Amino acid sequence: MAHNPNRRQFLLRSAALGCSAAASPFWTPITLASAPWDTRLVVIILRGGMDGLDVVRPAGDPLFAEYRPNLSDDAASSDLDGYFRLNGHLGALAPLWQAGEVGFAHAVSTPYRDKRSHFDGQDMLEAGTGMDVGIGAVRDGWLNRMLQSVPGVDARTAFAVGREDMIILNGNAPVSSWSPEARLDLSPQGRRLLQALYHEDPLFQEAGNTATELVEMLETGDAGDDGEGDDNAMMASMMNAGRAARAGALARFAAERLNQDTRIAAFSIGGWDTHRTQANGIKRALGELADAVLTLKQVLGANWDRTAVLAMTEFGRTARENGSRGTDHGTGGAMLMAGGAIRGGRVYGQWPGIAEAELYQRRDLMPTGDVRAYAAQTMQGLFGLPRDVLEGSIFPGLDMGSDLGILR
Amino acid sequence: MTPSFETYAAIRFGYGLRPGATPPQSPEAMLAALAGPDLAAADWPIAGFAEKAEAERALGLLRKARREKVDGAEEEFKAANRAALVVSAGEMRHAMLRAITGPDGLRERMVRFWADHFSVNARGKGLRDVTSGYIEDAIRHNITGNFRDLLRAASLHPVMLIYLDQVLSIGPNSRIGKRAGRGLNENLAREILELHTLGVGGAYAQTDVRQFAELLTGLFYNFRTGFDYRVQAAEPGAETVLGEVYGGGRTERLADIHAALDDLARHPDTARHIARKLAVHFVADDPDPALVAALEAAFRDSDGDLMQVYGALLAHPAAWSDFGAKARQPFDFIVAAFRALGTDPGEIANLNFRKTRQFLSGPMAVMGQPWQQPPGPDGWPEALEDWITPQGLAARVEWALMAINAFGRDQDPAAFAVAALGDMADDRLRRIVGFAESRAEGMALVLASPEFNRR
């Protein structure tokens, strides 16, 4: 996609050129193209409706155990603040909570209400719109609109990682998408011909160019990452391909890009639609989430201090367990925040209580906060975006509210 | 450029051109073939669910024995599990071969369309692959009949009852519910309304979901006893769904569930939802409203006669314009490539388990469409942009190189372009692929071309 250098970038380049190229650790072609900030944002979409009440449990209210006789066992969970307890399958994140690098927002949701469809719920979560806009009417995602509002962005600034389309990053700003297990073993001549083939088809041209560039970048930039790089690697990737990359692999790839010139990454973790035997059913998804956060921290190294991770879902689930030791689609839920840039170690949000009259439609946790406000305040702090842009074009119609204090 | 009728028919409504096979000559011929005998199913048989259920039950018993550390159970379980995987791989090859060799591409495409509309993914519910058997029983036999029968067969099939948790949903005031303190699970009720019939924009509310879930209680299946309507688990009393009252008689009845499904099948929102889905799948992500209206009218006026709906689709001018607005999904891409290559069906039929993974299921997953494992009950995405991604396109090129090296006939790339694309292989495409360093790479470029990946 065309890239127009702007004045700010030009100044950055001049500054870079002013130092000794050999001596500067920043002197790489990649740095020249990087966006004009150093903080990083990772958004993880939790597909299927994560049960916030199971992840961050209001164990201090006796109603919780009454509502959920099979989903309130305290044995494996750990105390967070005397009222909420953390699901034991996120136990690996407890040290990060202690260190203030993991926190939660509770009783939050998108503006989506009432039909409780996963698919519309996810579309709204990624579009970042409200109920006033028809679902599907906005085709681009809020992270893409954020990119459209800042200068110095190029196709490597933001990455969608994994096999599936991430609506949250779709839109007019150039972004990259790649899946860690993908390969492209065409000869240089073959790549040139592919470009010629795609010349008159913009969609193929963009996808093909991105693929070629990424493969070249990964081949040179990440040598040693996988030493084979030949037919064996291709065969191995084809053979092992039956299973999608686990969240840890997606997080690793995202972190490696974020250590280079990428500043925003998004990927998905599925498996949250726990209609049955949830105590066991949620284990894998929570394990993946914990693994993703820990992998990000490990691979990001020093960059972790400048990183915020937001893990958000399309809706929460019913306050009461259903007839099969699971939960059905609900409304209010929880989001996870992590990273050195986050002021963790606390559960944010206005707790509405869970007495029947306090529930939404006497059924779901009442949402008292908008996940978009958390995302907006995070981006305001990380990237210095003005409030009118956040409330106007990125999240149209959002009231960000007063400072939640979620960033350090 | 505008392709001929034959190219359109083969690519948009089938699995592409194949050397030696005559493409459809008219909409009437396509409909006649669809109404005729199912030849491909006879050539490449796939067992129905009952047979799989037996294997599944045996596997369940072995799993239990293994848990209880019965002597030798571990080995026996592993062997049975391996055998089940081998059977599944064979079923996948047969499903592909039906599309690769079948004389009636529209039938295979309709089977995939409806299997996607009524998506199941029973892995993770303690089941191995029972999807093929479900499609064979519930979908394949019903694609030329009335939507009402298809809906009933699919949404009440044991695999659907298991997949969407209906087997666990108990009327809270039923005998079993009161005794065991069990209750509703809304999953199937919601998805029938949202996905199978009215669509998410349809005229239903949460109370309809709840009432319908109460009505559906009693539906039950397990591998030992088979399908059963358990009155003792059915919520007593009448339920009101979309303003209609069902049940409330002396006892709870399966017939009331059937009546509700029949009403949903003929609801005007269902006609609109199905019409749009067909137009989106076959013609364009943003289809001509006149086409959708024509399909909706055909559905409504014929009370859901699917052949009438297909007839309206093939009769509409929009179905024969704007070529290439859709992407071939990964399954379609692989099938179309084997057709274009003219690969001997025996070579595919005889792939062993490892090679099936290497050449078929593995690559399909990297392209973004693991075999019969859709991301959710809403099935696979439709939009062009969902499939033509950098990683997805790279996976297609990789597969093309590998498959041509293994199955290719060292054809001249320009001639191969014509075999694959007919009159869609223009001068420019033939010239570019002719510049490749090797024949194999030139052929791979044909398969990587926008022309081959669009339909």
PDB file of N, CA and C in Angstrom, chain B residues 8 11-13 109-110 113 275-292 295 310 312-327 382 384 454-455:
ATOM      1  N   TYR B   8     -18.947 -20.252 -16.523  1.00  0.00           N
ATOM      2  CA  TYR B   8     -19.727 -19.783 -15.375  1.00  0.00           C
ATOM      3  C   TYR B   8     -20.308 -20.962 -14.596  1.00  0.00           C
ATOM      4  N   ILE B  11     -17.623 -23.102 -12.835  1.00  0.00           N
ATOM      5  CA  ILE B  11     -16.827 -22.485 -11.770  1.00  0.00           C
ATOM      6  C   ILE B  11     -17.703 -21.873 -10.674  1.00  0.00           C
ATOM      7  N   ARG B  12     -18.731 -21.147 -11.055  1.00  0.00           N
ATOM      8  CA  ARG B  12     -19.553 -20.504 -10.029  1.00  0.00           C
ATOM      9  C   ARG B  12     -20.493 -21.501  -9.341  1.00  0.00           C
ATOM     10  N   PHE B  13     -21.000 -22.455 -10.094  1.00  0.00           N
ATOM     11  CA  PHE B  13     -21.994 -23.380  -9.512  1.00  0.00           C
ATOM     12  C   PHE B  13     -21.474 -24.806  -9.402  1.00  0.00           C
ATOM     13  N   ARG B 109     -21.874 -28.791  -4.408  1.00  0.00           N
ATOM     14  CA  ARG B 109     -21.828 -27.447  -3.838  1.00  0.00           C
ATOM     15  C   ARG B 109     -23.003 -27.219  -2.896  1.00  0.00           C
ATOM     16  N   MET B 110     -24.187 -27.725  -3.260  1.00  0.00           N
ATOM     17  CA  MET B 110     -25.364 -27.552  -2.397  1.00  0.00           C
ATOM     18  C   MET B 110     -25.192 -28.336  -1.092  1.00  0.00           C
ATOM     19  N   PHE B 113     -23.018 -26.238   0.956  1.00  0.00           N
ATOM     20  CA  PHE B 113     -23.740 -25.045   1.405  1.00  0.00           C
ATOM     21  C   PHE B 113     -24.628 -25.367   2.607  1.00  0.00           C
ATOM     22  N   ALA B 275     -32.784 -16.933   1.479  1.00  0.00           N
ATOM     23  CA  ALA B 275     -32.568 -16.332   0.159  1.00  0.00           C
ATOM     24  C   ALA B 275     -31.256 -15.560   0.136  1.00  0.00           C
ATOM     25  N   ARG B 276     -31.062 -14.773   1.174  1.00  0.00           N
ATOM     26  CA  ARG B 276     -29.847 -13.969   1.207  1.00  0.00           C
ATOM     27  C   ARG B 276     -28.601 -14.850   1.330  1.00  0.00           C
ATOM     28  N   LYS B 277     -28.687 -15.864   2.172  1.00  0.00           N
ATOM     29  CA  LYS B 277     -27.515 -16.722   2.344  1.00  0.00           C
ATOM     30  C   LYS B 277     -27.122 -17.416   1.042  1.00  0.00           C
ATOM     31  N   LEU B 278     -28.116 -17.892   0.308  1.00  0.00           N
ATOM     32  CA  LEU B 278     -27.821 -18.555  -0.970  1.00  0.00           C
ATOM     33  C   LEU B 278     -27.171 -17.578  -1.949  1.00  0.00           C
ATOM     34  N   ALA B 279     -27.740 -16.374  -2.018  1.00  0.00           N
ATOM     35  CA  ALA B 279     -27.194 -15.383  -2.955  1.00  0.00           C
ATOM     36  C   ALA B 279     -25.770 -14.997  -2.557  1.00  0.00           C
ATOM     37  N   VAL B 280     -25.547 -14.850  -1.262  1.00  0.00           N
ATOM     38  CA  VAL B 280     -24.205 -14.487  -0.794  1.00  0.00           C
ATOM     39  C   VAL B 280     -23.219 -15.618  -1.083  1.00  0.00           C
ATOM     40  N   HIS B 281     -23.650 -16.835  -0.852  1.00  0.00           N
ATOM     41  CA  HIS B 281     -22.708 -17.946  -1.038  1.00  0.00           C
ATOM     42  C   HIS B 281     -22.361 -18.166  -2.507  1.00  0.00           C
ATOM     43  N   PHE B 282     -23.371 -18.077  -3.356  1.00  0.00           N
ATOM     44  CA  PHE B 282     -23.118 -18.450  -4.751  1.00  0.00           C
ATOM     45  C   PHE B 282     -22.731 -17.279  -5.648  1.00  0.00           C
ATOM     46  N   VAL B 283     -23.187 -16.091  -5.319  1.00  0.00           N
ATOM     47  CA  VAL B 283     -23.044 -15.014  -6.303  1.00  0.00           C
ATOM     48  C   VAL B 283     -22.142 -13.866  -5.837  1.00  0.00           C
ATOM     49  N   ALA B 284     -22.444 -13.239  -4.737  1.00  0.00           N
ATOM     50  CA  ALA B 284     -21.659 -12.068  -4.343  1.00  0.00           C
ATOM     51  C   ALA B 284     -21.815 -11.807  -2.851  1.00  0.00           C
ATOM     52  N   ASP B 285     -20.754 -11.264  -2.243  1.00  0.00           N
ATOM     53  CA  ASP B 285     -20.822 -10.945  -0.819  1.00  0.00           C
ATOM     54  C   ASP B 285     -21.905  -9.910  -0.544  1.00  0.00           C
ATOM     55  N   ASP B 286     -22.128  -9.054  -1.521  1.00  0.00           N
ATOM     56  CA  ASP B 286     -23.167  -8.032  -1.387  1.00  0.00           C
ATOM     57  C   ASP B 286     -24.101  -8.192  -2.588  1.00  0.00           C
ATOM     58  N   PRO B 287     -24.994  -9.166  -2.527  1.00  0.00           N
ATOM     59  CA  PRO B 287     -25.713  -9.538  -3.741  1.00  0.00           C
ATOM     60  C   PRO B 287     -26.764  -8.512  -4.179  1.00  0.00           C
ATOM     61  N   ASP B 288     -27.091  -8.579  -5.437  1.00  0.00           N
ATOM     62  CA  ASP B 288     -28.141  -7.767  -6.037  1.00  0.00           C
ATOM     63  C   ASP B 288     -29.455  -8.005  -5.277  1.00  0.00           C
ATOM     64  N   PRO B 289     -30.057  -6.937  -4.723  1.00  0.00           N
ATOM     65  CA  PRO B 289     -31.304  -7.116  -3.960  1.00  0.00           C
ATOM     66  C   PRO B 289     -32.399  -7.799  -4.786  1.00  0.00           C
ATOM     67  N   ALA B 290     -32.383  -7.586  -6.105  1.00  0.00           N
ATOM     68  CA  ALA B 290     -33.405  -8.215  -6.942  1.00  0.00           C
ATOM     69  C   ALA B 290     -33.243  -9.738  -6.941  1.00  0.00           C
ATOM     70  N   LEU B 291     -32.001 -10.192  -6.900  1.00  0.00           N
ATOM     71  CA  LEU B 291     -31.752 -11.635  -6.839  1.00  0.00           C
ATOM     72  C   LEU B 291     -32.278 -12.197  -5.516  1.00  0.00           C
ATOM     73  N   VAL B 292     -31.949 -11.505  -4.418  1.00  0.00           N
ATOM     74  CA  VAL B 292     -32.417 -11.968  -3.105  1.00  0.00           C
ATOM     75  C   VAL B 292     -33.949 -11.990  -3.075  1.00  0.00           C
ATOM     76  N   LEU B 295     -35.287 -15.005  -4.952  1.00  0.00           N
ATOM     77  CA  LEU B 295     -35.133 -16.260  -4.206  1.00  0.00           C
ATOM     78  C   LEU B 295     -36.135 -16.316  -3.054  1.00  0.00           C
ATOM     79  N   TYR B 310     -33.682 -23.141  -6.147  1.00  0.00           N
ATOM     80  CA  TYR B 310     -32.484 -23.273  -6.995  1.00  0.00           C
ATOM     81  C   TYR B 310     -32.816 -22.834  -8.425  1.00  0.00           C
ATOM     82  N   ALA B 312     -34.953 -20.595  -9.325  1.00  0.00           N
ATOM     83  CA  ALA B 312     -34.992 -19.133  -9.361  1.00  0.00           C
ATOM     84  C   ALA B 312     -33.574 -18.561  -9.377  1.00  0.00           C
ATOM     85  N   LEU B 313     -32.678 -19.216  -8.659  1.00  0.00           N
ATOM     86  CA  LEU B 313     -31.280 -18.770  -8.629  1.00  0.00           C
ATOM     87  C   LEU B 313     -30.665 -18.852 -10.027  1.00  0.00           C
ATOM     88  N   LEU B 314     -30.827 -20.014 -10.664  1.00  0.00           N
ATOM     89  CA  LEU B 314     -30.183 -20.211 -11.970  1.00  0.00           C
ATOM     90  C   LEU B 314     -30.887 -19.417 -13.076  1.00  0.00           C
ATOM     91  N   ALA B 315     -32.125 -19.014 -12.829  1.00  0.00           N
ATOM     92  CA  ALA B 315     -32.864 -18.269 -13.856  1.00  0.00           C
ATOM     93  C   ALA B 315     -32.562 -16.770 -13.793  1.00  0.00           C
ATOM     94  N   HIS B 316     -31.961 -16.317 -12.710  1.00  0.00           N
ATOM     95  CA  HIS B 316     -31.807 -14.880 -12.538  1.00  0.00           C
ATOM     96  C   HIS B 316     -30.563 -14.349 -13.258  1.00  0.00           C
ATOM     97  N   PRO B 317     -30.696 -13.231 -13.970  1.00  0.00           N
ATOM     98  CA  PRO B 317     -29.526 -12.686 -14.700  1.00  0.00           C
ATOM     99  C   PRO B 317     -28.333 -12.384 -13.781  1.00  0.00           C
ATOM    100  N   ALA B 318     -28.618 -11.974 -12.539  1.00  0.00           N
ATOM    101  CA  ALA B 318     -27.512 -11.632 -11.630  1.00  0.00           C
ATOM    102  C   ALA B 318     -26.627 -12.846 -11.345  1.00  0.00           C
ATOM    103  N   ALA B 319     -27.189 -14.040 -11.496  1.00  0.00           N
ATOM    104  CA  ALA B 319     -26.400 -15.249 -11.248  1.00  0.00           C
ATOM    105  C   ALA B 319     -25.361 -15.461 -12.332  1.00  0.00           C
ATOM    106  N   TRP B 320     -25.531 -14.778 -13.437  1.00  0.00           N
ATOM    107  CA  TRP B 320     -24.622 -14.962 -14.587  1.00  0.00           C
ATOM    108  C   TRP B 320     -23.903 -13.672 -14.928  1.00  0.00           C
ATOM    109  N   SER B 321     -23.665 -12.849 -13.914  1.00  0.00           N
ATOM    110  CA  SER B 321     -22.888 -11.633 -14.159  1.00  0.00           C
ATOM    111  C   SER B 321     -21.941 -11.423 -12.986  1.00  0.00           C
ATOM    112  N   ASP B 322     -21.025 -10.450 -13.174  1.00  0.00           N
ATOM    113  CA  ASP B 322     -20.077 -10.090 -12.127  1.00  0.00           C
ATOM    114  C   ASP B 322     -19.232 -11.289 -11.698  1.00  0.00           C
ATOM    115  N   PHE B 323     -18.639 -11.941 -12.693  1.00  0.00           N
ATOM    116  CA  PHE B 323     -17.825 -13.120 -12.403  1.00  0.00           C
ATOM    117  C   PHE B 323     -16.677 -12.778 -11.456  1.00  0.00           C
ATOM    118  N   GLY B 324     -16.387 -13.714 -10.550  1.00  0.00           N
ATOM    119  CA  GLY B 324     -15.197 -13.554  -9.716  1.00  0.00           C
ATOM    120  C   GLY B 324     -15.413 -12.723  -8.468  1.00  0.00           C
ATOM    121  N   ALA B 325     -16.664 -12.492  -8.104  1.00  0.00           N
ATOM    122  CA  ALA B 325     -16.919 -11.679  -6.914  1.00  0.00           C
ATOM    123  C   ALA B 325     -16.710 -12.463  -5.622  1.00  0.00           C
ATOM    124  N   LYS B 326     -16.619 -13.789  -5.754  1.00  0.00           N
ATOM    125  CA  LYS B 326     -16.444 -14.621  -4.569  1.00  0.00           C
ATOM    126  C   LYS B 326     -15.079 -15.315  -4.623  1.00  0.00           C
ATOM    127  N   ALA B 327     -14.633 -15.794  -3.445  1.00  0.00           N
ATOM    128  CA  ALA B 327     -13.398 -16.589  -3.401  1.00  0.00           C
ATOM    129  C   ALA B 327     -13.757 -18.065  -3.311  1.00  0.00           C
ATOM    130  N   GLU B 382     -17.877 -15.911   4.660  1.00  0.00           N
ATOM    131  CA  GLU B 382     -18.139 -15.860   3.218  1.00  0.00           C
ATOM    132  C   GLU B 382     -17.283 -14.837   2.475  1.00  0.00           C
ATOM    133  N   LEU B 384     -14.839 -12.391   0.581  1.00  0.00           N
ATOM    134  CA  LEU B 384     -13.598 -12.525  -0.179  1.00  0.00           C
ATOM    135  C   LEU B 384     -12.386 -12.240   0.704  1.00  0.00           C
ATOM    136  N   ARG B 454     -10.831 -16.964  -7.685  1.00  0.00           N
ATOM    137  CA  ARG B 454     -12.149 -16.327  -7.632  1.00  0.00           C
ATOM    138  C   ARG B 454     -13.159 -17.223  -8.322  1.00  0.00           C
ATOM    139  N   ARG B 455     -14.413 -16.940  -8.053  1.00  0.00           N
ATOM    140  CA  ARG B 455     -15.429 -17.690  -8.793  1.00  0.00           C
ATOM    141  C   ARG B 455     -16.676 -16.818  -8.976  1.00  0.00           C
TER     142      ARG B 455
END
